[in-house]
PDB file of C-alpha atoms and ligand atoms in Angstrom:
ATOM      1  CA  UNK A   1     112.588-114.554  50.076  1.00 68.00           C
ATOM      2  CA  UNK A   2     111.356-117.849  51.370  1.00 95.00           C
ATOM      3  CA  UNK A   3     110.517-119.380  48.017  1.00 97.00           C
ATOM      4  CA  UNK A   4     112.209-119.984  44.735  1.00 97.00           C
ATOM      5  CA  UNK A   5     110.918-120.977  41.331  1.00 98.00           C
ATOM      6  CA  UNK A   6     111.486-124.544  40.246  1.00 98.00           C
ATOM      7  CA  UNK A   7     110.940-126.248  36.905  1.00 98.00           C
ATOM      8  CA  UNK A   8     108.336-124.521  34.784  1.00 98.00           C
ATOM      9  CA  UNK A   9     106.957-124.813  31.292  1.00 98.00           C
ATOM     10  CA  UNK A  10     104.032-123.463  29.348  1.00 98.00           C
ATOM     11  CA  UNK A  11     102.268-123.741  26.010  1.00 98.00           C
ATOM     12  CA  UNK A  12      98.954-124.686  24.445  1.00 98.00           C
ATOM     13  CA  UNK A  13      97.786-128.207  25.177  1.00 98.00           C
ATOM     14  CA  UNK A  14      95.578-130.426  23.028  1.00 98.00           C
ATOM     15  CA  UNK A  15      95.440-128.626  19.703  1.00 98.00           C
ATOM     16  CA  UNK A  16      93.088-130.841  17.736  1.00 98.00           C
ATOM     17  CA  UNK A  17      94.277-130.439  14.181  1.00 98.00           C
ATOM     18  CA  UNK A  18      92.931-132.373  11.200  1.00 98.00           C
ATOM     19  CA  UNK A  19      94.843-132.092   7.917  1.00 98.00           C
ATOM     20  CA  UNK A  20      93.166-133.154   4.675  1.00 98.00           C
ATOM     21  CA  UNK A  21      95.400-133.764   1.665  1.00 97.00           C
ATOM     22  CA  UNK A  22      93.669-134.092  -1.677  1.00 96.00           C
ATOM     23  CA  UNK A  23      95.046-136.334  -4.368  1.00 94.00           C
ATOM     24  CA  UNK A  24      92.369-135.745  -6.977  1.00 92.00           C
ATOM     25  CA  UNK A  25      89.208-137.282  -5.555  1.00 93.00           C
ATOM     26  CA  UNK A  26      91.205-139.404  -3.132  1.00 95.00           C
ATOM     27  CA  UNK A  27      91.641-137.719   0.220  1.00 97.00           C
ATOM     28  CA  UNK A  28      94.124-138.541   2.973  1.00 98.00           C
ATOM     29  CA  UNK A  29      93.658-137.378   6.546  1.00 98.00           C
ATOM     30  CA  UNK A  30      95.898-136.903   9.538  1.00 98.00           C
ATOM     31  CA  UNK A  31      94.193-136.327  12.862  1.00 98.00           C
ATOM     32  CA  UNK A  32      96.394-135.172  15.735  1.00 98.00           C
ATOM     33  CA  UNK A  33      96.162-133.899  19.264  1.00 98.00           C
ATOM     34  CA  UNK A  34      99.242-131.671  19.682  1.00 98.00           C
ATOM     35  CA  UNK A  35     100.458-130.307  23.001  1.00 98.00           C
ATOM     36  CA  UNK A  36     103.221-127.717  23.146  1.00 98.00           C
ATOM     37  CA  UNK A  37     105.346-127.118  26.270  1.00 98.00           C
ATOM     38  CA  UNK A  38     108.097-124.475  26.160  1.00 98.00           C
ATOM     39  CA  UNK A  39     110.715-123.662  28.778  1.00 98.00           C
ATOM     40  CA  UNK A  40     113.678-121.316  29.093  1.00 98.00           C
ATOM     41  CA  UNK A  41     114.255-117.863  30.578  1.00 98.00           C
ATOM     42  CA  UNK A  42     110.867-117.566  32.182  1.00 98.00           C
ATOM     43  CA  UNK A  43     111.839-116.418  35.680  1.00 98.00           C
ATOM     44  CA  UNK A  44     110.628-112.845  35.188  1.00 98.00           C
ATOM     45  CA  UNK A  45     107.081-113.668  34.155  1.00 98.00           C
ATOM     46  CA  UNK A  46     106.692-115.687  37.343  1.00 98.00           C
ATOM     47  CA  UNK A  47     108.597-113.369  39.677  1.00 97.00           C
ATOM     48  CA  UNK A  48     107.815-109.839  38.437  1.00 97.00           C
ATOM     49  CA  UNK A  49     105.049-110.399  35.914  1.00 96.00           C
ATOM     50  CA  UNK A  50     107.060-109.160  32.930  1.00 98.00           C
ATOM     51  CA  UNK A  51     105.851-110.856  29.775  1.00 98.00           C
ATOM     52  CA  UNK A  52     108.853-109.745  27.736  1.00 98.00           C
ATOM     53  CA  UNK A  53     110.036-113.327  27.136  1.00 98.00           C
ATOM     54  CA  UNK A  54     106.599-114.868  26.744  1.00 98.00           C
ATOM     55  CA  UNK A  55     105.512-116.061  23.338  1.00 98.00           C
ATOM     56  CA  UNK A  56     101.764-116.372  23.977  1.00 98.00           C
ATOM     57  CA  UNK A  57     100.293-119.856  24.196  1.00 98.00           C
ATOM     58  CA  UNK A  58      97.781-118.569  21.659  1.00 98.00           C
ATOM     59  CA  UNK A  59     100.668-118.099  19.230  1.00 98.00           C
ATOM     60  CA  UNK A  60     101.866-121.637  19.813  1.00 98.00           C
ATOM     61  CA  UNK A  61      98.366-122.827  18.901  1.00 98.00           C
ATOM     62  CA  UNK A  62      98.368-120.749  15.710  1.00 98.00           C
ATOM     63  CA  UNK A  63     101.775-122.156  14.801  1.00 98.00           C
ATOM     64  CA  UNK A  64     100.451-125.706  14.999  1.00 98.00           C
ATOM     65  CA  UNK A  65      97.648-124.921  12.525  1.00 98.00           C
ATOM     66  CA  UNK A  66      99.847-122.814  10.226  1.00 98.00           C
ATOM     67  CA  UNK A  67     102.530-125.532  10.109  1.00 98.00           C
ATOM     68  CA  UNK A  68      99.876-128.132   9.258  1.00 98.00           C
ATOM     69  CA  UNK A  69      99.267-126.067   6.123  1.00 98.00           C
ATOM     70  CA  UNK A  70     102.861-125.056   5.374  1.00 98.00           C
ATOM     71  CA  UNK A  71     104.621-128.373   5.961  1.00 98.00           C
ATOM     72  CA  UNK A  72     101.708-130.803   5.867  1.00 98.00           C
ATOM     73  CA  UNK A  73     101.712-133.711   8.289  1.00 98.00           C
ATOM     74  CA  UNK A  74     103.813-136.559   6.913  1.00 97.00           C
ATOM     75  CA  UNK A  75     104.045-138.170  10.325  1.00 98.00           C
ATOM     76  CA  UNK A  76     103.491-137.075  13.894  1.00 98.00           C
ATOM     77  CA  UNK A  77     107.254-137.298  14.474  1.00 98.00           C
ATOM     78  CA  UNK A  78     108.174-135.121  11.484  1.00 98.00           C
ATOM     79  CA  UNK A  79     105.514-132.590  12.496  1.00 98.00           C
ATOM     80  CA  UNK A  80     106.839-132.517  16.062  1.00 98.00           C
ATOM     81  CA  UNK A  81     110.372-131.948  14.770  1.00 98.00           C
ATOM     82  CA  UNK A  82     109.252-128.916  12.707  1.00 98.00           C
ATOM     83  CA  UNK A  83     107.465-127.383  15.662  1.00 98.00           C
ATOM     84  CA  UNK A  84     110.131-127.996  18.289  1.00 98.00           C
ATOM     85  CA  UNK A  85     112.887-126.675  16.041  1.00 98.00           C
ATOM     86  CA  UNK A  86     110.847-123.580  15.234  1.00 98.00           C
ATOM     87  CA  UNK A  87     110.201-122.569  18.841  1.00 98.00           C
ATOM     88  CA  UNK A  88     113.769-123.147  20.014  1.00 98.00           C
ATOM     89  CA  UNK A  89     115.519-121.528  17.058  1.00 98.00           C
ATOM     90  CA  UNK A  90     113.192-118.542  16.544  1.00 98.00           C
ATOM     91  CA  UNK A  91     112.790-117.437  20.187  1.00 98.00           C
ATOM     92  CA  UNK A  92     115.986-116.597  22.022  1.00 98.00           C
ATOM     93  CA  UNK A  93     114.517-117.044  25.557  1.00 98.00           C
ATOM     94  CA  UNK A  94     113.119-120.478  24.731  1.00 98.00           C
ATOM     95  CA  UNK A  95     115.693-123.213  25.313  1.00 98.00           C
ATOM     96  CA  UNK A  96     113.570-126.313  25.167  1.00 98.00           C
ATOM     97  CA  UNK A  97     110.383-127.294  23.407  1.00 98.00           C
ATOM     98  CA  UNK A  98     108.504-130.488  24.142  1.00 98.00           C
ATOM     99  CA  UNK A  99     105.831-131.462  21.629  1.00 98.00           C
ATOM    100  CA  UNK A 100     103.530-134.285  22.596  1.00 98.00           C
ATOM    101  CA  UNK A 101     101.314-135.725  19.911  1.00 97.00           C
ATOM    102  CA  UNK A 102      98.553-138.297  19.985  1.00 97.00           C
ATOM    103  CA  UNK A 103      97.460-139.532  16.604  1.00 97.00           C
ATOM    104  CA  UNK A 104      94.023-140.960  15.921  1.00 97.00           C
ATOM    105  CA  UNK A 105      94.138-143.589  13.205  1.00 97.00           C
ATOM    106  CA  UNK A 106      91.505-143.820  10.479  1.00 98.00           C
ATOM    107  CA  UNK A 107      90.709-146.503   7.920  1.00 97.00           C
ATOM    108  CA  UNK A 108      88.899-146.081   4.647  1.00 97.00           C
ATOM    109  CA  UNK A 109      85.255-147.103   4.436  1.00 96.00           C
ATOM    110  CA  UNK A 110      84.865-149.394   1.438  1.00 91.00           C
ATOM    111  CA  UNK A 111      82.388-147.741  -0.929  1.00 89.00           C
ATOM    112  CA  UNK A 112      80.604-148.579  -4.127  1.00 84.00           C
ATOM    113  CA  UNK A 113      82.279-146.664  -6.968  1.00 81.00           C
ATOM    114  CA  UNK A 114      80.252-143.460  -7.106  1.00 77.00           C
ATOM    115  CA  UNK A 115      82.822-141.701  -9.268  1.00 77.00           C
ATOM    116  CA  UNK A 116      83.094-139.076  -6.529  1.00 78.00           C
ATOM    117  CA  UNK A 117      86.352-140.376  -5.092  1.00 80.00           C
ATOM    118  CA  UNK A 118      87.498-141.756  -1.792  1.00 94.00           C
ATOM    119  CA  UNK A 119      86.888-139.476   1.131  1.00 97.00           C
ATOM    120  CA  UNK A 120      85.160-141.596   3.769  1.00 97.00           C
ATOM    121  CA  UNK A 121      86.851-142.893   6.891  1.00 98.00           C
ATOM    122  CA  UNK A 122      86.083-144.864  10.040  1.00 97.00           C
ATOM    123  CA  UNK A 123      88.155-144.377  13.172  1.00 98.00           C
ATOM    124  CA  UNK A 124      90.244-147.384  14.121  1.00 97.00           C
ATOM    125  CA  UNK A 125      89.175-149.173  17.265  1.00 95.00           C
ATOM    126  CA  UNK A 126      86.278-151.361  18.138  1.00 93.00           C
ATOM    127  CA  UNK A 127      82.849-149.933  18.715  1.00 97.00           C
ATOM    128  CA  UNK A 128      80.725-151.292  21.558  1.00 98.00           C
ATOM    129  CA  UNK A 129      78.094-153.782  20.489  1.00 97.00           C
ATOM    130  CA  UNK A 130      74.866-153.881  22.485  1.00 97.00           C
ATOM    131  CA  UNK A 131      71.718-155.916  22.690  1.00 97.00           C
ATOM    132  CA  UNK A 132      68.544-155.986  24.749  1.00 97.00           C
ATOM    133  CA  UNK A 133      66.422-159.140  24.747  1.00 96.00           C
ATOM    134  CA  UNK A 134      62.927-159.222  26.258  1.00 96.00           C
ATOM    135  CA  UNK A 135      60.561-162.225  26.565  1.00 97.00           C
ATOM    136  CA  UNK A 136      57.114-162.316  28.161  1.00 97.00           C
ATOM    137  CA  UNK A 137      56.578-166.051  27.789  1.00 96.00           C
ATOM    138  CA  UNK A 138      54.979-165.543  24.404  1.00 96.00           C
ATOM    139  CA  UNK A 139      56.886-163.054  22.316  1.00 97.00           C
ATOM    140  CA  UNK A 140      60.475-162.025  21.975  1.00 97.00           C
ATOM    141  CA  UNK A 141      61.742-158.547  21.279  1.00 97.00           C
ATOM    142  CA  UNK A 142      65.398-158.056  20.373  1.00 98.00           C
ATOM    143  CA  UNK A 143      66.914-154.594  20.067  1.00 98.00           C
ATOM    144  CA  UNK A 144      70.573-154.699  19.083  1.00 98.00           C
ATOM    145  CA  UNK A 145      72.914-151.796  18.585  1.00 98.00           C
ATOM    146  CA  UNK A 146      76.320-150.260  18.506  1.00 98.00           C
ATOM    147  CA  UNK A 147      77.914-147.226  20.120  1.00 98.00           C
ATOM    148  CA  UNK A 148      81.084-145.283  19.470  1.00 97.00           C
ATOM    149  CA  UNK A 149      81.574-145.943  15.762  1.00 98.00           C
ATOM    150  CA  UNK A 150      83.316-142.741  14.607  1.00 98.00           C
ATOM    151  CA  UNK A 151      83.103-141.824  10.920  1.00 98.00           C
ATOM    152  CA  UNK A 152      84.174-138.897   8.762  1.00 98.00           C
ATOM    153  CA  UNK A 153      83.577-137.668   5.216  1.00 98.00           C
ATOM    154  CA  UNK A 154      86.141-135.075   4.157  1.00 98.00           C
ATOM    155  CA  UNK A 155      83.827-133.766   1.408  1.00 97.00           C
ATOM    156  CA  UNK A 156      80.368-134.377  -0.126  1.00 97.00           C
ATOM    157  CA  UNK A 157      78.743-132.495   2.746  1.00 98.00           C
ATOM    158  CA  UNK A 158      76.977-129.129   2.544  1.00 98.00           C
ATOM    159  CA  UNK A 159      74.891-127.139   5.001  1.00 98.00           C
ATOM    160  CA  UNK A 160      72.953-124.100   3.798  1.00 98.00           C
ATOM    161  CA  UNK A 161      69.433-122.726   3.381  1.00 98.00           C
ATOM    162  CA  UNK A 162      68.805-122.917   7.131  1.00 98.00           C
ATOM    163  CA  UNK A 163      66.742-120.489   9.206  1.00 98.00           C
ATOM    164  CA  UNK A 164      68.534-117.285  10.157  1.00 98.00           C
ATOM    165  CA  UNK A 165      67.373-115.255  13.114  1.00 98.00           C
ATOM    166  CA  UNK A 166      68.979-112.447  15.071  1.00 98.00           C
ATOM    167  CA  UNK A 167      71.378-114.872  16.779  1.00 98.00           C
ATOM    168  CA  UNK A 168      72.530-116.802  13.715  1.00 98.00           C
ATOM    169  CA  UNK A 169      76.195-116.374  12.828  1.00 97.00           C
ATOM    170  CA  UNK A 170      76.848-119.714  11.084  1.00 97.00           C
ATOM    171  CA  UNK A 171      78.010-119.271   7.503  1.00 97.00           C
ATOM    172  CA  UNK A 172      76.493-121.379   4.781  1.00 98.00           C
ATOM    173  CA  UNK A 173      78.841-123.944   3.295  1.00 98.00           C
ATOM    174  CA  UNK A 174      78.874-126.110   0.196  1.00 97.00           C
ATOM    175  CA  UNK A 175      81.882-128.157   1.291  1.00 97.00           C
ATOM    176  CA  UNK A 176      82.595-129.198   4.842  1.00 98.00           C
ATOM    177  CA  UNK A 177      83.792-132.146   6.868  1.00 98.00           C
ATOM    178  CA  UNK A 178      80.948-134.257   8.184  1.00 98.00           C
ATOM    179  CA  UNK A 179      81.915-136.397  11.154  1.00 98.00           C
ATOM    180  CA  UNK A 180      79.891-138.208  13.755  1.00 98.00           C
ATOM    181  CA  UNK A 181      79.953-140.974  16.309  1.00 98.00           C
ATOM    182  CA  UNK A 182      77.286-143.457  15.324  1.00 98.00           C
ATOM    183  CA  UNK A 183      75.136-144.631  18.219  1.00 98.00           C
ATOM    184  CA  UNK A 184      72.450-146.915  16.857  1.00 98.00           C
ATOM    185  CA  UNK A 185      69.803-149.358  18.078  1.00 98.00           C
ATOM    186  CA  UNK A 186      67.730-151.489  15.768  1.00 98.00           C
ATOM    187  CA  UNK A 187      64.715-153.678  16.495  1.00 98.00           C
ATOM    188  CA  UNK A 188      64.265-157.018  14.795  1.00 98.00           C
ATOM    189  CA  UNK A 189      60.858-158.003  13.416  1.00 98.00           C
ATOM    190  CA  UNK A 190      61.464-161.498  14.845  1.00 98.00           C
ATOM    191  CA  UNK A 191      59.157-162.363  17.749  1.00 97.00           C
ATOM    192  CA  UNK A 192      59.830-166.103  17.914  1.00 96.00           C
ATOM    193  CA  UNK A 193      56.357-167.081  16.750  1.00 93.00           C
ATOM    194  CA  UNK A 194      55.603-170.604  15.450  1.00 93.00           C
ATOM    195  CA  UNK A 195      57.778-171.496  12.504  1.00 91.00           C
ATOM    196  CA  UNK A 196      59.905-168.348  12.852  1.00 93.00           C
ATOM    197  CA  UNK A 197      63.585-169.221  12.689  1.00 94.00           C
ATOM    198  CA  UNK A 198      65.808-166.983  14.798  1.00 96.00           C
ATOM    199  CA  UNK A 199      67.993-164.617  12.804  1.00 97.00           C
ATOM    200  CA  UNK A 200      71.726-165.267  12.381  1.00 97.00           C
ATOM    201  CA  UNK A 201      72.682-162.587  14.883  1.00 97.00           C
ATOM    202  CA  UNK A 202      76.380-162.468  13.992  1.00 97.00           C
ATOM    203  CA  UNK A 203      75.788-162.126  10.257  1.00 97.00           C
ATOM    204  CA  UNK A 204      73.079-159.567  10.899  1.00 98.00           C
ATOM    205  CA  UNK A 205      75.367-157.412  13.036  1.00 98.00           C
ATOM    206  CA  UNK A 206      78.029-157.358  10.331  1.00 98.00           C
ATOM    207  CA  UNK A 207      75.439-156.476   7.692  1.00 98.00           C
ATOM    208  CA  UNK A 208      73.878-153.653   9.707  1.00 98.00           C
ATOM    209  CA  UNK A 209      77.280-152.194  10.580  1.00 98.00           C
ATOM    210  CA  UNK A 210      78.230-152.334   6.896  1.00 98.00           C
ATOM    211  CA  UNK A 211      74.976-150.655   5.872  1.00 98.00           C
ATOM    212  CA  UNK A 212      75.420-147.839   8.413  1.00 98.00           C
ATOM    213  CA  UNK A 213      78.956-147.207   7.160  1.00 98.00           C
ATOM    214  CA  UNK A 214      78.038-147.581   3.501  1.00 97.00           C
ATOM    215  CA  UNK A 215      75.081-145.210   3.693  1.00 98.00           C
ATOM    216  CA  UNK A 216      77.106-142.621   5.605  1.00 98.00           C
ATOM    217  CA  UNK A 217      79.923-142.799   3.060  1.00 97.00           C
ATOM    218  CA  UNK A 218      77.815-142.855  -0.080  1.00 97.00           C
ATOM    219  CA  UNK A 219      75.230-140.224   0.810  1.00 97.00           C
ATOM    220  CA  UNK A 220      75.937-136.778  -0.591  1.00 97.00           C
ATOM    221  CA  UNK A 221      74.780-134.966   2.508  1.00 98.00           C
ATOM    222  CA  UNK A 222      72.915-131.682   2.816  1.00 98.00           C
ATOM    223  CA  UNK A 223      72.598-132.181   6.582  1.00 98.00           C
ATOM    224  CA  UNK A 224      73.432-134.787   9.181  1.00 98.00           C
ATOM    225  CA  UNK A 225      69.665-135.277   9.499  1.00 98.00           C
ATOM    226  CA  UNK A 226      69.560-136.370   5.860  1.00 98.00           C
ATOM    227  CA  UNK A 227      72.456-138.778   6.432  1.00 98.00           C
ATOM    228  CA  UNK A 228      70.657-140.163   9.493  1.00 98.00           C
ATOM    229  CA  UNK A 229      67.573-141.014   7.454  1.00 98.00           C
ATOM    230  CA  UNK A 230      69.680-142.568   4.684  1.00 98.00           C
ATOM    231  CA  UNK A 231      71.540-144.721   7.219  1.00 98.00           C
ATOM    232  CA  UNK A 232      68.417-145.984   8.974  1.00 98.00           C
ATOM    233  CA  UNK A 233      66.632-146.592   5.679  1.00 98.00           C
ATOM    234  CA  UNK A 234      69.494-148.624   4.269  1.00 98.00           C
ATOM    235  CA  UNK A 235      69.564-150.865   7.341  1.00 98.00           C
ATOM    236  CA  UNK A 236      65.821-151.556   7.037  1.00 98.00           C
ATOM    237  CA  UNK A 237      65.782-151.941   3.256  1.00 98.00           C
ATOM    238  CA  UNK A 238      68.817-154.250   3.172  1.00 98.00           C
ATOM    239  CA  UNK A 239      67.952-156.392   6.168  1.00 97.00           C
ATOM    240  CA  UNK A 240      67.558-160.022   5.192  1.00 90.00           C
ATOM    241  CA  UNK A 241      64.086-161.551   5.378  1.00 91.00           C
ATOM    242  CA  UNK A 242      65.145-163.821   8.242  1.00 93.00           C
ATOM    243  CA  UNK A 243      66.761-160.943  10.125  1.00 96.00           C
ATOM    244  CA  UNK A 244      64.356-158.180   9.152  1.00 98.00           C
ATOM    245  CA  UNK A 245      64.810-154.894  10.982  1.00 98.00           C
ATOM    246  CA  UNK A 246      61.634-152.837  11.430  1.00 98.00           C
ATOM    247  CA  UNK A 247      62.990-149.855  13.348  1.00 98.00           C
ATOM    248  CA  UNK A 248      66.304-148.027  13.741  1.00 98.00           C
ATOM    249  CA  UNK A 249      67.004-145.350  16.330  1.00 98.00           C
ATOM    250  CA  UNK A 250      70.080-143.188  15.709  1.00 98.00           C
ATOM    251  CA  UNK A 251      71.826-140.686  17.954  1.00 98.00           C
ATOM    252  CA  UNK A 252      74.487-138.796  16.010  1.00 98.00           C
ATOM    253  CA  UNK A 253      76.646-136.135  17.655  1.00 98.00           C
ATOM    254  CA  UNK A 254      77.862-133.711  14.986  1.00 98.00           C
ATOM    255  CA  UNK A 255      81.614-133.693  15.552  1.00 98.00           C
ATOM    256  CA  UNK A 256      82.279-130.207  14.232  1.00 98.00           C
ATOM    257  CA  UNK A 257      85.423-129.483  12.260  1.00 98.00           C
ATOM    258  CA  UNK A 258      85.996-125.750  11.845  1.00 97.00           C
ATOM    259  CA  UNK A 259      88.271-124.425   9.118  1.00 97.00           C
ATOM    260  CA  UNK A 260      91.357-122.975  10.795  1.00 98.00           C
ATOM    261  CA  UNK A 261      91.688-119.261  10.016  1.00 97.00           C
ATOM    262  CA  UNK A 262      95.126-118.998   8.414  1.00 98.00           C
ATOM    263  CA  UNK A 263      94.544-115.660   6.653  1.00 98.00           C
ATOM    264  CA  UNK A 264      96.386-113.668   9.373  1.00 98.00           C
ATOM    265  CA  UNK A 265      99.533-115.619   8.430  1.00 98.00           C
ATOM    266  CA  UNK A 266      99.092-115.025   4.703  1.00 98.00           C
ATOM    267  CA  UNK A 267      98.114-118.665   4.139  1.00 98.00           C
ATOM    268  CA  UNK A 268      95.193-119.923   2.111  1.00 98.00           C
ATOM    269  CA  UNK A 269      93.114-122.656   3.668  1.00 98.00           C
ATOM    270  CA  UNK A 270      91.538-124.514   0.805  1.00 96.00           C
ATOM    271  CA  UNK A 271      89.607-126.963   3.053  1.00 96.00           C
ATOM    272  CA  UNK A 272      92.869-128.488   4.216  1.00 98.00           C
ATOM    273  CA  UNK A 273      93.384-127.594   7.888  1.00 98.00           C
ATOM    274  CA  UNK A 274      90.607-127.985  10.449  1.00 98.00           C
ATOM    275  CA  UNK A 275      90.147-127.547  14.163  1.00 98.00           C
ATOM    276  CA  UNK A 276      88.309-130.572  15.544  1.00 98.00           C
ATOM    277  CA  UNK A 277      86.088-129.141  18.279  1.00 97.00           C
ATOM    278  CA  UNK A 278      84.820-131.510  20.948  1.00 94.00           C
ATOM    279  CA  UNK A 279      82.086-129.430  22.578  1.00 96.00           C
ATOM    280  CA  UNK A 280      79.520-128.153  22.331  1.00 96.00           C
ATOM    281  CA  UNK A 281      78.316-130.450  19.582  1.00 97.00           C
ATOM    282  CA  UNK A 282      75.139-130.701  17.566  1.00 97.00           C
ATOM    283  CA  UNK A 283      73.136-133.776  18.538  1.00 98.00           C
ATOM    284  CA  UNK A 284      70.973-135.170  15.791  1.00 98.00           C
ATOM    285  CA  UNK A 285      68.631-137.990  16.783  1.00 98.00           C
ATOM    286  CA  UNK A 286      65.833-139.789  15.062  1.00 98.00           C
ATOM    287  CA  UNK A 287      63.950-143.010  14.418  1.00 98.00           C
ATOM    288  CA  UNK A 288      63.513-144.617  11.005  1.00 98.00           C
ATOM    289  CA  UNK A 289      60.661-147.111  10.621  1.00 98.00           C
ATOM    290  CA  UNK A 290      59.644-149.685   8.075  1.00 98.00           C
ATOM    291  CA  UNK A 291      56.362-148.516   6.498  1.00 98.00           C
ATOM    292  CA  UNK A 292      53.570-149.403   8.882  1.00 97.00           C
ATOM    293  CA  UNK A 293      55.844-150.527  11.747  1.00 98.00           C
ATOM    294  CA  UNK A 294      55.290-149.315  15.280  1.00 97.00           C
ATOM    295  CA  UNK A 295      57.953-147.296  17.100  1.00 98.00           C
ATOM    296  CA  UNK A 296      58.947-149.429  20.094  1.00 97.00           C
ATOM    297  CA  UNK A 297      62.576-148.545  20.780  1.00 97.00           C
ATOM    298  CA  UNK A 298      62.389-146.387  23.889  1.00 93.00           C
ATOM    299  CA  UNK A 299      63.702-142.866  23.450  1.00 93.00           C
ATOM    300  CA  UNK A 300      65.932-142.896  26.481  1.00 75.00           C
ATOM    301  CA  UNK A 301      68.032-139.814  25.969  1.00 58.00           C
TER     302      UNK A 301
HETATM  303  O1  LIG B   1      73.994-131.181   9.549  1.00 77.35           O
HETATM  304  C1  LIG B   1      73.709-130.236  10.305  1.00 77.35           C
HETATM  305  N1  LIG B   1      72.459-130.135  10.827  1.00 77.35           N
HETATM  306  C2  LIG B   1      72.087-129.111  11.653  1.00 77.35           C
HETATM  307  O2  LIG B   1      70.920-129.054  12.106  1.00 77.35           O
HETATM  308  C3  LIG B   1      73.062-128.147  11.959  1.00 77.35           C
HETATM  309  N2  LIG B   1      73.052-127.036  12.718  1.00 77.35           N
HETATM  310  C4  LIG B   1      74.284-126.474  12.653  1.00 77.35           C
HETATM  311  O3  LIG B   1      74.644-125.441  13.266  1.00 77.35           O
HETATM  312  N3  LIG B   1      75.091-127.215  11.854  1.00 77.35           N
HETATM  313  C5  LIG B   1      74.353-128.273  11.407  1.00 77.35           C
HETATM  314  N4  LIG B   1      74.655-129.308  10.593  1.00 77.35           N
END
């Protein structure tokens, strides 16, 4: 023997679990990225290939989702304590469990009282604001935008009645999470002609951002496409006369949240525990125009 085994650990990394807790129409969400690393009597699996001491990483993943249902997620720390204790006390060969958790913070989107409750969130953190200004000596064209504004509705989203062909496996749903990262560009009507005052760009940005969020939150959605049109329309309809927007281009990745299958563990998943998948993702894109306006925002991607 010229080699020996040093430190080793194993487990499932980056379990993206989203837990929805319903308090009547008011929903609370916890959104975690949980990584499990277990160590203990694991010499044999490395040296002889015996799996007798190996709790599969797949099982550690299932445990994360099952515990999200069974214990809920009061805090990342409390959730980590449940998991670490479970692995060390239930599996004799496992002597140490290290649970790493990243938590993504969400804030509520302020909504008009629709009577349907509070279930709309925007991810904390600043989006990127963009603008593109062009001038040919005569006319101005300003296309402003934002990228990376992540939003989520934990209900008021359905998707059904779609085409089914021989490759379709998607189940119809009348209640799902709808989440997306808003990437938007909007073109101002302003061209700087005689007597045209320039828009208040700062106030306009705040208003457009608010309209995108408000329309996403308040639209009872039958598809992300429908939400897209509602968002673009609200920006155009609400834009102030001096900061009129004639065209909105939206690129909305559908950030899929799949219901975790807890039935094998005898647990019911009443739209409470989701797997947040990062790829592949649906990509829904489209332009919304003021009646009669020309489409001038280049379709770049
Ligand atoms: O809102 C959606 N639009 C789609 O076109 C689509 N396709 C799909 O699989 N899921 C969804 N969701």
